[in-house]
Short mmCIF file of N, CA and C in Angstrom, two decimals:
data_model
loop_
_atom_site.label_atom_id
_atom_site.label_comp_id
_atom_site.label_asym_id
_atom_site.label_seq_id
_atom_site.Cartn_x
_atom_site.Cartn_y
_atom_site.Cartn_z
N THR A 212 135.14 101.72 245.40
CA THR A 212 135.11 101.56 246.60
C THR A 212 136.33 101.24 247.09
N ILE A 213 136.97 101.45 248.42
CA ILE A 213 138.10 101.03 249.35
C ILE A 213 137.14 100.25 250.75
N ASP A 214 137.63 99.60 251.14
CA ASP A 214 138.07 98.74 251.68
C ASP A 214 138.97 98.69 253.25
N GLU A 215 138.18 98.40 254.27
CA GLU A 215 140.01 98.78 255.42
C GLU A 215 140.54 97.16 255.24
N GLU A 216 140.78 96.87 254.25
CA GLU A 216 141.49 95.70 254.03
C GLU A 216 142.82 96.28 252.35
N GLU A 217 142.40 97.83 252.25
CA GLU A 217 142.44 98.15 250.99
C GLU A 217 142.67 97.58 249.92
N SER A 218 141.41 97.00 249.85
CA SER A 218 140.84 96.81 248.68
C SER A 218 140.15 97.10 248.03
N TRP A 219 140.68 97.39 246.48
CA TRP A 219 140.16 98.87 246.13
C TRP A 219 139.16 98.03 245.18
N SER A 220 138.33 98.72 244.47
CA SER A 220 137.73 97.87 243.25
C SER A 220 136.70 98.99 242.43
N TYR A 221 136.33 98.92 241.71
CA TYR A 221 135.94 99.78 240.95
C TYR A 221 134.39 99.64 240.31
N SER A 222 133.25 100.02 240.15
CA SER A 222 131.96 99.62 239.52
C SER A 222 131.31 98.73 240.40
N LYS A 223 130.38 97.98 239.82
CA LYS A 223 129.63 96.61 240.16
C LYS A 223 130.83 95.59 239.96
N LEU A 224 131.67 95.93 239.24
CA LEU A 224 132.79 94.36 239.15
C LEU A 224 133.73 94.14 240.36
N GLU A 225 133.11 93.73 241.18
CA GLU A 225 134.02 93.44 242.69
C GLU A 225 135.29 92.80 242.48
N ASP A 226 135.59 91.79 241.06
CA ASP A 226 137.09 91.07 241.08
C ASP A 226 137.47 92.63 240.05
N THR A 227 137.05 93.73 239.80
CA THR A 227 138.26 94.35 239.00
C THR A 227 138.62 95.66 239.82
N HIS A 228 140.02 95.34 239.90
CA HIS A 228 141.04 96.64 240.66
C HIS A 228 140.60 97.68 239.67
N PHE A 229 140.90 99.00 241.52
CA PHE A 229 140.57 100.60 240.81
C PHE A 229 141.74 100.79 239.25
N PHE A 230 142.86 100.16 239.76
CA PHE A 230 143.61 100.51 238.78
C PHE A 230 143.61 99.54 237.72
N ASP A 231 143.60 98.57 236.98
CA ASP A 231 142.83 97.75 236.04
C ASP A 231 141.86 98.90 235.57
N ALA A 232 140.32 99.06 236.41
CA ALA A 232 139.79 99.75 235.07
C ALA A 232 140.10 101.23 234.45
N LEU A 233 141.57 101.83 236.06
CA LEU A 233 141.85 103.04 235.24
C LEU A 233 142.30 102.73 234.03
N LYS A 234 142.71 101.83 233.38
CA LYS A 234 143.89 102.04 231.95
C LYS A 234 142.33 101.65 231.22
N ASN A 235 141.09 101.71 231.10
CA ASN A 235 140.07 101.42 229.92
C ASN A 235 139.61 103.04 230.60
N LEU A 236 139.53 103.48 231.34
CA LEU A 236 138.62 104.82 231.26
C LEU A 236 139.09 106.16 230.05
N ALA A 237 138.19 107.19 229.77
CA ALA A 237 138.20 107.66 229.00
C ALA A 237 139.24 109.13 230.15
N LEU A 238 139.91 109.52 229.40
CA LEU A 238 141.53 110.58 229.67
C LEU A 238 140.15 111.76 230.23
N PRO A 239 140.54 112.57 230.73
CA PRO A 239 139.76 113.85 231.35
C PRO A 239 140.01 114.77 230.68
N VAL A 240 138.89 115.26 229.82
CA VAL A 240 139.01 116.43 229.19
C VAL A 240 139.97 117.59 229.95
N LEU A 241 141.07 117.56 228.69
CA LEU A 241 141.62 119.18 229.49
C LEU A 241 141.65 120.54 228.80
N GLN A 242 141.37 121.46 228.63
CA GLN A 242 141.38 122.52 227.85
C GLN A 242 142.70 123.34 227.61
N ARG A 243 143.34 123.59 226.89
CA ARG A 243 144.55 123.84 226.27
C ARG A 243 144.95 124.74 225.26
N GLU A 244 145.97 125.87 225.36
CA GLU A 244 145.36 126.99 224.47
C GLU A 244 146.79 126.43 223.75
N ALA A 245 146.75 126.36 222.85
CA ALA A 245 148.38 126.43 221.74
C ALA A 245 149.02 127.73 222.24
N LYS A 246 150.50 127.77 222.48
CA LYS A 246 151.05 129.03 222.62
C LYS A 246 152.16 128.61 221.24
N GLY A 247 151.66 130.17 220.90
CA GLY A 247 152.73 130.84 219.80
C GLY A 247 151.70 130.54 218.31
N THR A 248 150.41 130.02 219.04
CA THR A 248 149.74 129.67 217.33
C THR A 248 148.10 130.05 217.96
N GLU A 249 148.01 130.75 216.56
CA GLU A 249 146.38 130.94 217.18
C GLU A 249 144.88 129.70 216.28
N VAL A 250 144.18 129.44 216.47
CA VAL A 250 143.67 128.46 215.92
C VAL A 250 141.69 129.06 216.57
N ALA A 251 141.14 129.19 214.83
CA ALA A 251 140.38 129.64 214.24
C ALA A 251 139.14 128.67 215.07
N ALA A 252 138.10 129.95 215.25
CA ALA A 252 137.14 129.12 216.16
C ALA A 252 136.10 129.02 215.47
N SER A 253 135.90 128.65 214.37
CA SER A 253 135.45 128.35 212.81
C SER A 253 135.38 128.05 211.93
N LEU A 254 134.66 127.56 211.04
CA LEU A 254 134.86 127.15 209.63
C LEU A 254 135.71 127.95 208.64
N ASP A 255 135.34 129.55 209.18
CA ASP A 255 136.56 130.33 208.38
C ASP A 255 137.48 130.02 208.09
N GLY A 256 137.94 130.28 207.03
CA GLY A 256 139.42 130.21 205.99
C GLY A 256 139.62 128.51 206.05
N TYR A 257 139.23 128.32 206.08
CA TYR A 257 139.08 126.38 205.73
C TYR A 257 138.31 126.75 203.99
N GLY A 258 139.51 124.82 203.49
CA GLY A 258 138.69 125.35 202.45
C GLY A 258 137.45 124.71 202.77
N GLU A 259 136.53 125.19 201.09
CA GLU A 259 135.65 123.93 200.94
C GLU A 259 134.99 122.67 201.52
N GLU A 260 136.17 121.83 201.23
CA GLU A 260 136.02 120.35 201.45
C GLU A 260 135.99 119.80 202.27
N TRP A 261 136.80 120.78 203.43
CA TRP A 261 137.01 120.70 205.19
C TRP A 261 135.28 120.78 205.47
N LYS A 262 134.97 122.09 205.02
CA LYS A 262 134.17 123.18 205.30
C LYS A 262 132.94 122.13 205.13
N ALA A 263 132.63 120.98 203.94
CA ALA A 263 131.42 120.52 203.86
C ALA A 263 131.48 118.56 204.78
N ARG A 264 132.96 118.46 204.81
CA ARG A 264 132.97 117.33 205.50
C ARG A 264 132.91 117.85 206.78
N ILE A 265 132.96 118.56 207.65
CA ILE A 265 132.57 118.65 208.82
C ILE A 265 131.17 118.70 209.16
N GLU A 266 130.50 119.65 208.21
CA GLU A 266 129.55 119.89 208.15
C GLU A 266 128.37 118.51 208.14
N LYS A 267 129.06 118.00 207.52
CA LYS A 267 128.17 116.87 207.22
C LYS A 267 128.40 115.69 208.34
N GLU A 268 129.91 115.34 208.66
CA GLU A 268 130.12 114.17 209.62
C GLU A 268 129.81 114.45 210.65
N TYR A 269 130.07 115.86 211.10
CA TYR A 269 129.79 116.21 212.62
C TYR A 269 129.23 117.18 213.00
N GLY A 270 128.30 118.04 211.72
CA GLY A 270 127.12 118.53 212.52
C GLY A 270 127.87 120.03 212.22
N SER A 271 129.04 120.50 213.28
CA SER A 271 129.08 121.71 213.48
C SER A 271 131.17 121.48 213.90
N PHE A 272 131.57 122.69 214.06
CA PHE A 272 132.92 123.00 214.32
C PHE A 272 132.89 122.54 215.36
N LYS A 273 132.54 123.12 216.38
CA LYS A 273 132.37 122.57 218.15
C LYS A 273 132.39 121.26 217.81
N ALA A 274 131.39 119.88 217.38
CA ALA A 274 131.37 118.66 217.80
C ALA A 274 132.86 118.15 217.32
N PHE A 275 133.31 118.81 216.01
CA PHE A 275 134.83 118.37 215.46
C PHE A 275 135.49 118.38 216.20
N ILE A 276 135.98 119.56 216.86
CA ILE A 276 137.55 119.92 217.23
C ILE A 276 137.35 119.65 218.93
N GLY A 277 135.71 118.95 219.32
CA GLY A 277 135.73 118.46 220.34
C GLY A 277 135.93 117.28 220.65
N LYS A 278 135.92 116.16 219.52
CA LYS A 278 136.33 114.87 219.48
C LYS A 278 137.36 114.58 219.98
N LYS A 279 137.07 113.25 220.20
CA LYS A 279 138.54 112.65 221.22
C LYS A 279 139.38 111.76 219.94
N ASN A 280 138.63 111.14 219.09
CA ASN A 280 138.92 110.24 218.34
C ASN A 280 138.58 111.03 217.01
N LEU A 281 139.45 110.51 215.56
CA LEU A 281 138.71 110.96 214.46
C LEU A 281 139.85 109.91 213.49
N TYR A 282 138.82 109.52 212.73
CA TYR A 282 139.02 108.07 211.86
C TYR A 282 138.98 108.95 209.88
N LEU A 283 140.47 109.32 210.15
CA LEU A 283 140.38 109.84 208.38
C LEU A 283 141.34 109.77 207.83
N GLY A 284 141.32 108.10 207.53
CA GLY A 284 141.74 107.58 206.69
C GLY A 284 141.45 107.25 205.04
N ALA A 285 142.64 106.86 204.24
CA ALA A 285 141.66 107.05 202.64
C ALA A 285 140.79 108.02 202.55
N LYS A 286 141.44 109.12 202.87
CA LYS A 286 139.78 110.27 202.42
C LYS A 286 140.39 111.47 201.04
N GLY A 287 141.57 110.82 200.61
CA GLY A 287 141.77 111.67 199.88
C GLY A 287 142.66 112.54 199.93
N MET A 288 142.91 113.25 202.02
CA MET A 288 143.06 114.43 201.77
C MET A 288 144.77 114.54 201.86
N ARG A 289 144.95 115.90 201.06
CA ARG A 289 146.27 116.73 201.10
C ARG A 289 146.98 117.48 202.23
N GLU A 290 145.69 118.43 202.68
CA GLU A 290 145.85 119.09 204.12
C GLU A 290 145.19 118.64 204.92
N ILE A 291 145.72 118.75 206.33
CA ILE A 291 144.95 118.96 207.41
C ILE A 291 145.17 120.25 208.07
N ALA A 292 145.01 121.24 208.03
CA ALA A 292 144.91 122.41 208.70
C ALA A 292 143.96 122.16 210.01
N PRO A 293 142.44 122.12 209.76
CA PRO A 293 141.16 121.89 210.04
C PRO A 293 142.04 121.36 212.06
N LEU A 294 142.72 120.34 212.16
CA LEU A 294 143.19 119.11 212.89
C LEU A 294 143.78 119.82 214.07
N ALA A 295 144.41 121.32 213.92
CA ALA A 295 145.22 122.32 214.93
C ALA A 295 144.30 122.47 215.87
N ALA A 296 143.04 122.67 215.73
CA ALA A 296 141.99 122.88 217.05
C ALA A 296 141.42 121.88 217.45
N CYS A 297 141.85 120.64 217.17
CA CYS A 297 141.25 119.18 218.19
C CYS A 297 142.54 119.35 218.96
N SER A 298 141.90 120.00 219.82
CA SER A 298 143.41 119.86 221.73
C SER A 298 142.91 118.95 222.17
N ASP A 299 141.94 118.71 221.73
CA ASP A 299 141.81 117.37 222.49
C ASP A 299 141.61 115.52 222.30
N LEU A 300 141.99 115.55 221.14
CA LEU A 300 142.14 114.15 220.45
C LEU A 300 143.02 112.95 221.13
N ARG A 301 142.68 112.16 220.91
CA ARG A 301 143.51 111.20 221.82
C ARG A 301 143.98 110.03 220.81
N GLU A 302 143.13 109.80 219.77
CA GLU A 302 143.37 109.25 218.43
C GLU A 302 143.33 109.76 217.10
N LEU A 303 144.05 109.86 216.35
CA LEU A 303 144.03 110.35 214.74
C LEU A 303 144.17 109.46 213.52
N VAL A 304 143.51 109.07 213.13
CA VAL A 304 143.92 108.23 211.46
C VAL A 304 144.12 108.48 210.36
N LEU A 305 145.01 109.04 209.65
CA LEU A 305 145.36 109.58 208.79
C LEU A 305 146.10 108.71 207.75
N SER A 306 145.91 107.44 207.50
CA SER A 306 146.31 106.65 206.68
C SER A 306 146.11 107.42 205.48
N SER A 307 147.08 106.53 204.70
CA SER A 307 146.93 106.49 203.51
C SER A 307 146.27 107.43 202.51
N ASN A 308 145.82 108.41 202.75
CA ASN A 308 145.87 110.36 202.37
C ASN A 308 147.13 110.42 201.47
N GLU A 309 147.01 112.01 201.50
CA GLU A 309 147.95 112.36 200.66
C GLU A 309 148.79 113.55 200.97
N ILE A 310 148.84 113.27 202.25
CA ILE A 310 148.91 114.44 203.04
C ILE A 310 151.00 114.45 203.58
N SER A 311 151.33 115.38 203.10
CA SER A 311 152.82 115.66 203.35
C SER A 311 153.38 116.32 204.23
N ASP A 312 152.08 117.44 205.49
CA ASP A 312 153.10 118.24 205.84
C ASP A 312 151.92 118.25 207.03
N LEU A 313 153.04 117.75 208.47
CA LEU A 313 152.24 116.78 209.50
C LEU A 313 152.29 118.70 210.43
N THR A 314 152.62 119.84 210.17
CA THR A 314 152.81 121.03 211.22
C THR A 314 151.66 121.05 211.72
N PRO A 315 150.37 120.79 211.34
CA PRO A 315 148.85 120.99 212.67
C PRO A 315 149.01 120.61 212.92
N LEU A 316 150.06 119.11 213.61
CA LEU A 316 149.63 118.21 214.52
C LEU A 316 150.24 119.22 215.84
N GLU A 317 151.34 119.96 215.86
CA GLU A 317 152.62 119.89 216.65
C GLU A 317 151.90 120.28 218.32
N ASN A 318 150.77 120.77 217.81
CA ASN A 318 150.19 121.90 219.17
C ASN A 318 149.11 120.31 220.00
N LEU A 319 149.09 118.95 219.22
CA LEU A 319 148.17 118.12 219.69
C LEU A 319 148.23 117.47 220.94
N LYS A 320 149.09 117.86 222.04
CA LYS A 320 149.50 117.30 223.57
C LYS A 320 148.97 116.60 224.44
N SER A 321 147.56 116.18 223.86
CA SER A 321 146.65 115.00 224.16
C SER A 321 146.36 113.95 223.23
N LEU A 322 147.09 113.87 222.07
CA LEU A 322 147.55 112.60 221.08
C LEU A 322 148.27 111.92 222.14
N LYS A 323 147.75 110.23 221.98
CA LYS A 323 148.36 109.13 222.44
C LYS A 323 148.48 108.34 221.08
N ARG A 324 147.50 108.06 220.07
CA ARG A 324 147.62 107.29 219.29
C ARG A 324 147.48 108.28 217.78
N LEU A 325 148.48 107.95 216.79
CA LEU A 325 148.75 108.11 215.87
C LEU A 325 148.69 107.63 214.44
N TYR A 326 148.11 107.23 213.19
CA TYR A 326 148.37 106.46 211.95
C TYR A 326 148.04 107.24 211.33
N ILE A 327 149.77 107.92 210.64
CA ILE A 327 149.93 108.47 208.93
C ILE A 327 150.99 107.72 208.30
N GLY A 328 150.59 106.72 208.26
CA GLY A 328 151.22 105.84 207.10
C GLY A 328 150.39 105.74 205.66
N GLY A 329 151.02 105.44 205.11
CA GLY A 329 150.79 105.68 203.67
C GLY A 329 150.44 106.96 202.89
N ASN A 330 151.23 107.33 203.52
CA ASN A 330 151.71 109.35 202.99
C ASN A 330 152.80 109.96 202.95
N PRO A 331 152.81 110.33 201.59
CA PRO A 331 154.02 111.48 201.38
C PRO A 331 154.55 112.00 202.16
N VAL A 332 154.59 111.84 203.72
CA VAL A 332 155.22 112.57 204.68
C VAL A 332 156.54 112.44 204.56
N GLU A 333 157.59 113.55 205.06
CA GLU A 333 158.95 113.01 204.78
C GLU A 333 159.78 113.55 205.48
N SER A 334 158.89 114.21 206.46
CA SER A 334 159.32 114.13 208.41
C SER A 334 158.32 114.23 209.16
N VAL A 335 159.56 113.98 209.92
CA VAL A 335 157.95 113.48 211.57
C VAL A 335 158.78 115.06 212.69
N GLU A 336 159.46 116.13 212.20
CA GLU A 336 159.37 117.48 213.08
C GLU A 336 158.58 117.54 213.26
N ALA A 337 157.48 117.86 213.52
CA ALA A 337 156.03 118.54 214.26
C ALA A 337 155.82 117.37 215.14
N LEU A 338 156.08 116.31 214.73
CA LEU A 338 155.14 115.65 215.67
C LEU A 338 156.49 115.36 217.43
N ARG A 339 157.49 116.25 217.05
CA ARG A 339 158.39 116.67 218.41
C ARG A 339 158.09 117.18 219.44
N GLY A 340 156.74 117.31 219.50
CA GLY A 340 156.21 118.33 221.14
C GLY A 340 155.41 116.95 221.24
N LEU A 341 154.34 115.65 221.30
CA LEU A 341 153.53 115.28 221.19
C LEU A 341 154.14 113.97 222.37
N VAL A 342 154.22 114.96 223.62
CA VAL A 342 154.97 114.13 225.00
C VAL A 342 153.80 113.13 225.16
N ASN A 343 152.57 113.09 224.91
CA ASN A 343 152.02 111.58 225.17
C ASN A 343 151.71 110.91 224.47
N LEU A 344 152.25 110.65 223.05
CA LEU A 344 152.13 109.92 222.14
C LEU A 344 152.57 108.79 222.62
N ASP A 345 151.86 107.39 222.29
CA ASP A 345 152.31 105.94 223.25
C ASP A 345 152.39 105.32 221.52
N TYR A 346 151.66 105.13 220.43
CA TYR A 346 151.63 104.38 219.72
C TYR A 346 152.02 105.77 218.47
N LEU A 347 152.76 104.87 216.98
CA LEU A 347 152.77 105.82 216.71
C LEU A 347 152.70 104.70 214.89
N TYR A 348 152.61 105.02 213.78
CA TYR A 348 152.06 104.33 212.73
C TYR A 348 152.73 104.93 211.79
N LEU A 349 153.79 104.84 211.24
CA LEU A 349 154.78 105.33 209.93
C LEU A 349 154.72 104.77 208.66
N ALA A 350 154.48 103.56 208.58
CA ALA A 350 154.85 101.87 207.86
C ALA A 350 154.17 103.20 206.11
N HIS A 351 154.55 102.60 205.25
CA HIS A 351 154.90 103.03 203.57
C HIS A 351 154.79 104.55 204.10
N THR A 352 156.20 105.05 204.66
CA THR A 352 155.97 106.53 203.99
C THR A 352 157.43 107.19 203.68
N PRO A 353 158.10 108.45 203.21
CA PRO A 353 158.92 107.83 202.91
C PRO A 353 159.92 109.11 203.68
N ILE A 354 159.87 108.48 205.39
CA ILE A 354 160.96 109.35 205.89
C ILE A 354 162.18 108.73 206.46
N ALA A 355 162.84 110.31 206.32
CA ALA A 355 164.02 109.04 206.42
C ALA A 355 164.83 109.81 207.29
N ASP A 356 164.73 110.23 208.19
CA ASP A 356 164.96 110.93 209.73
C ASP A 356 163.58 110.53 210.52
N GLY A 357 164.52 109.70 211.18
CA GLY A 357 163.99 109.47 212.93
C GLY A 357 164.58 109.96 214.12
N LYS A 358 164.96 110.33 214.01
CA LYS A 358 165.84 111.64 214.93
C LYS A 358 164.56 112.45 215.99
N PRO A 359 163.94 113.11 215.38
CA PRO A 359 162.69 113.92 216.05
C PRO A 359 162.13 113.18 216.92
N LEU A 360 161.47 111.34 216.64
CA LEU A 360 160.74 110.59 217.61
C LEU A 360 161.09 110.11 219.53
N LYS A 361 162.85 110.71 219.10
CA LYS A 361 163.77 110.62 220.03
C LYS A 361 162.81 110.92 221.61
N SER A 362 162.09 112.08 221.15
CA SER A 362 161.66 113.35 222.65
C SER A 362 159.80 112.74 223.08
N LEU A 363 159.95 111.79 221.98
CA LEU A 363 158.74 111.37 222.32
C LEU A 363 158.88 109.80 223.52
N VAL A 364 158.99 109.72 224.69
CA VAL A 364 159.19 109.33 226.11
C VAL A 364 158.50 108.03 226.08
N LYS A 365 157.36 108.55 225.83
CA LYS A 365 156.05 107.46 226.51
C LYS A 365 155.88 106.84 225.51
N LEU A 366 156.58 106.21 224.00
CA LEU A 366 156.36 106.21 222.85
C LEU A 366 156.62 103.99 223.46
N LYS A 367 155.65 103.44 223.11
CA LYS A 367 155.74 102.16 223.70
C LYS A 367 155.60 101.20 222.27
N GLU A 368 154.66 101.65 220.70
CA GLU A 368 154.39 100.80 220.12
C GLU A 368 155.15 102.19 218.97
N LEU A 369 156.25 101.37 217.81
CA LEU A 369 156.70 101.83 216.87
C LEU A 369 156.36 101.43 215.78
N ASN A 370 155.83 101.91 214.68
CA ASN A 370 156.01 100.79 213.39
C ASN A 370 156.70 101.49 212.04
N MET A 371 157.43 101.43 211.79
CA MET A 371 158.03 102.43 210.96
C MET A 371 158.98 101.30 209.78
N ALA A 372 157.60 100.52 209.52
CA ALA A 372 158.02 99.68 207.66
C ALA A 372 158.02 99.85 206.69
N ASN A 373 158.93 99.75 206.08
CA ASN A 373 158.79 99.94 204.85
C ASN A 373 158.60 102.11 204.88
N THR A 374 159.48 102.20 205.31
CA THR A 374 160.20 103.66 205.44
C THR A 374 161.75 103.61 204.67
N HIS A 375 162.19 104.89 204.85
CA HIS A 375 163.46 105.33 205.02
C HIS A 375 164.81 105.31 205.52
N ILE A 376 164.29 105.04 206.47
CA ILE A 376 164.72 105.38 207.72
C ILE A 376 166.10 104.29 207.69
N GLU A 377 167.35 104.43 207.93
CA GLU A 377 168.65 103.57 207.66
C GLU A 377 169.21 103.85 209.04
N ASP A 378 169.07 104.60 209.93
CA ASP A 378 170.05 105.28 211.30
C ASP A 378 168.73 105.09 212.55
N PHE A 379 168.85 103.59 212.92
CA PHE A 379 167.86 103.56 214.03
C PHE A 379 168.55 104.19 215.46
N GLY A 380 169.78 104.67 215.70
CA GLY A 380 170.29 105.38 217.17
C GLY A 380 169.27 105.92 217.62
N PHE A 381 168.26 106.64 217.66
CA PHE A 381 167.31 107.74 217.90
C PHE A 381 166.64 106.54 218.67
N LEU A 382 167.00 105.25 218.61
CA LEU A 382 166.01 104.34 219.13
C LEU A 382 166.32 104.06 220.32
N ASN A 383 167.63 104.52 221.00
CA ASN A 383 168.08 104.15 222.16
C ASN A 383 167.40 105.02 223.86
#
């Protein structure tokens, strides 16, 4: 509601300003096509482990790729190819797995929070284009070069404890 005195409120909470309420609202769903990549429209082509996981936990591939948040920490995963189809993801937890290649994440432009700590990831080059990322957890990874993170201009929080990064110049 907006009254004549320029007071903006949201919902039935009269003391809640509209802009404060916006911070807690889910972001709108935007459909994007990943340029230069083809994303599978079904489970065909993915390993049996992923097929079983998606069918068991999400019911269908369509339900899986429509998720806004995925919590896949400590699942023993080595590859994450099906995540390339999850263009609506806002938060992704992949901590404590065996993932070394982040390439499937490179076109997840809606992603805001990413947890990849505790994986044998050596490069964050694939994250360079995640322009909406505002939180990144890299702790306990063998990453040595943080320069690709320089392009993440919306990044507010970065945890890179126990990495191999020695040159922090990219933080400027």
